[in-house]
Every structure is written in structure tokens, then in C-alpha cells.
Coordinates of C-alpha atoms in Angstrom, one line a residue:
M30 CA -3.8 -13.6 -16.1
A31 CA -3.5 -11.8 -19.4
D32 CA -0.3 -10.0 -20.3
R33 CA -0.4 -6.5 -21.8
A34 CA 2.6 -6.2 -24.1
G35 CA 4.0 -2.7 -24.5
A36 CA 1.5 -1.3 -21.9
V37 CA 4.1 1.2 -20.6
M38 CA 7.5 2.5 -21.6
F39 CA 10.7 2.4 -19.5
K40 CA 13.6 4.4 -20.8
G41 CA 12.2 4.2 -24.3
N42 CA 11.6 0.5 -24.2
P43 CA 8.1 -1.2 -24.1
I44 CA 7.4 -3.2 -21.0
T45 CA 4.8 -6.0 -20.6
L46 CA 2.5 -5.8 -17.6
G47 CA 0.5 -8.7 -16.2
G48 CA -3.1 -8.5 -15.3
P49 CA -6.0 -6.4 -16.4
E50 CA -5.8 -2.6 -16.7
I51 CA -7.3 -0.8 -13.7
K52 CA -9.5 2.0 -14.9
A53 CA -10.2 5.2 -12.9
G54 CA -13.5 4.8 -11.1
G55 CA -13.4 1.0 -11.3
D56 CA -13.3 -1.4 -8.4
A57 CA -9.8 -2.3 -7.1
P58 CA -9.1 -6.0 -7.4
D59 CA -9.0 -8.0 -4.2
F60 CA -5.5 -8.6 -2.8
T61 CA -3.9 -10.0 0.3
A62 CA -1.0 -8.4 2.2
V63 CA 0.4 -9.0 5.7
D64 CA -0.1 -6.7 8.6
N65 CA 2.5 -5.9 11.4
G66 CA 1.2 -8.8 13.4
L67 CA 2.0 -11.2 10.5
Q68 CA -1.8 -11.7 9.8
P69 CA -3.2 -11.7 6.3
V70 CA -5.4 -8.7 5.4
K71 CA -7.6 -8.8 2.3
L72 CA -9.1 -5.7 0.7
S73 CA -12.4 -7.5 0.6
Q74 CA -12.5 -7.5 4.4
A75 CA -13.0 -3.7 4.3
K76 CA -16.4 -3.8 2.7
G77 CA -18.5 -0.7 3.4
K78 CA -15.4 1.4 4.1
V79 CA -13.5 3.8 1.9
I80 CA -9.9 2.7 1.6
V81 CA -7.2 5.0 0.4
L82 CA -4.4 2.9 -1.0
S83 CA -0.9 4.1 -1.1
A84 CA 1.8 1.8 -2.6
V85 CA 5.5 2.6 -1.9
P86 CA 8.7 0.6 -2.4
S87 CA 10.0 1.1 1.2
L88 CA 9.1 3.3 4.2
D89 CA 12.8 3.7 4.9
T90 CA 13.3 5.9 1.8
P91 CA 12.9 9.7 2.0
V92 CA 10.0 10.2 -0.4
C93 CA 8.0 7.2 0.9
D94 CA 8.7 8.3 4.5
T95 CA 7.4 11.8 3.7
E96 CA 4.3 10.6 1.8
T97 CA 3.3 8.2 4.5
R98 CA 3.8 10.7 7.3
K99 CA 1.6 13.2 5.4
F100 CA -1.1 10.5 4.9
N101 CA -1.0 9.9 8.6
Q102 CA -1.6 13.6 9.4
E103 CA -4.5 13.7 7.0
A104 CA -6.0 10.3 7.8
G105 CA -7.4 11.5 11.2
K106 CA -9.5 14.1 9.5
L107 CA -11.3 11.6 7.2
G108 CA -13.7 10.1 9.6
A109 CA -14.3 6.6 10.9
N110 CA -15.5 5.2 7.6
V111 CA -12.2 5.9 5.8
E112 CA -9.0 4.1 6.2
V113 CA -5.6 4.7 4.7
W114 CA -3.5 1.7 3.9
T115 CA 0.1 1.9 2.8
V116 CA 1.5 -1.2 1.1
S117 CA 5.3 -1.6 0.8
M118 CA 7.8 -4.4 0.3
D119 CA 9.2 -3.9 3.8
L120 CA 9.0 -6.8 6.2
P121 CA 6.2 -6.4 8.8
F122 CA 8.9 -6.0 11.5
A123 CA 10.5 -3.1 9.7
Q124 CA 7.1 -1.5 9.1
K125 CA 6.3 -1.8 12.8
R126 CA 9.7 -0.3 13.8
W127 CA 9.2 2.6 11.3
C128 CA 5.7 3.4 12.5
G129 CA 6.9 3.5 16.1
A130 CA 9.8 5.8 15.2
A131 CA 7.7 8.0 13.0
G132 CA 4.7 8.2 15.3
V133 CA 2.4 6.8 12.6
T134 CA -0.8 5.5 14.1
A135 CA -3.6 6.5 11.6
V136 CA -2.2 4.6 8.6
K137 CA -2.4 0.8 8.4
T138 CA 0.9 -0.4 7.0
L139 CA 0.8 -3.7 5.1
S140 CA 3.6 -5.8 3.6
D141 CA 3.7 -7.3 0.1
F142 CA 7.0 -9.1 0.8
R143 CA 5.5 -12.4 -0.3

């Protein structure tokens, strides 16, 4: 994996990022995350579908909660060939609890805790 030195700035300091730059309109790289049933899910398993990816630090924070609830409201309007996946660092058990409490059923939550 190639490092990109100084790819972004944080508080005025250059930060090195790992991996290739993802360009708008390009294919997303395949990845594996864990669903609420502790099963691995790969992006490549969704071939033929449009996947809207949302990455958040934690569903238990106000902005991430609001964002995911809004995606849930809109996801039902997108049709059967479109899925919304929200990836967070929350454990699958916490994601399942949050989805139940928030009434989120149209967004697939995936954990990147590993």
C-alpha cells in the first residue's frame, strides 16, 4: 500500500495517508465490514446494486445519529436496487441497539471495529 505524504492538512500540519487516492466517479475499493449478526459483508457482494456509503465515527453521537436517521428516511424512496450502508466503529451489538432505539430499518449498519 502506497503512502501519500502530505495528502491532507490537520491544524496546519501535513498528514500522510495510506492507500491510493479515490477519485470522484471511480470505483470504490472492495472492503469487508461486520454486520449486526457478526457476519462479514464485502462491498463486492453487492454487484449490480447502487450502494450509498456513509462513514461515521459513532452512531451514538448527535451528528452521526441525525445523518443516519435522515438516510433512513430517504432510503425507502430510492428503490429496490439501491442500498444505503452506514459504516461506523461501533461494535455490532451497539449498532443493533441503536437501530432498534432509532427505528432505523432501511439503512444497513456495518462495523469497522476490526
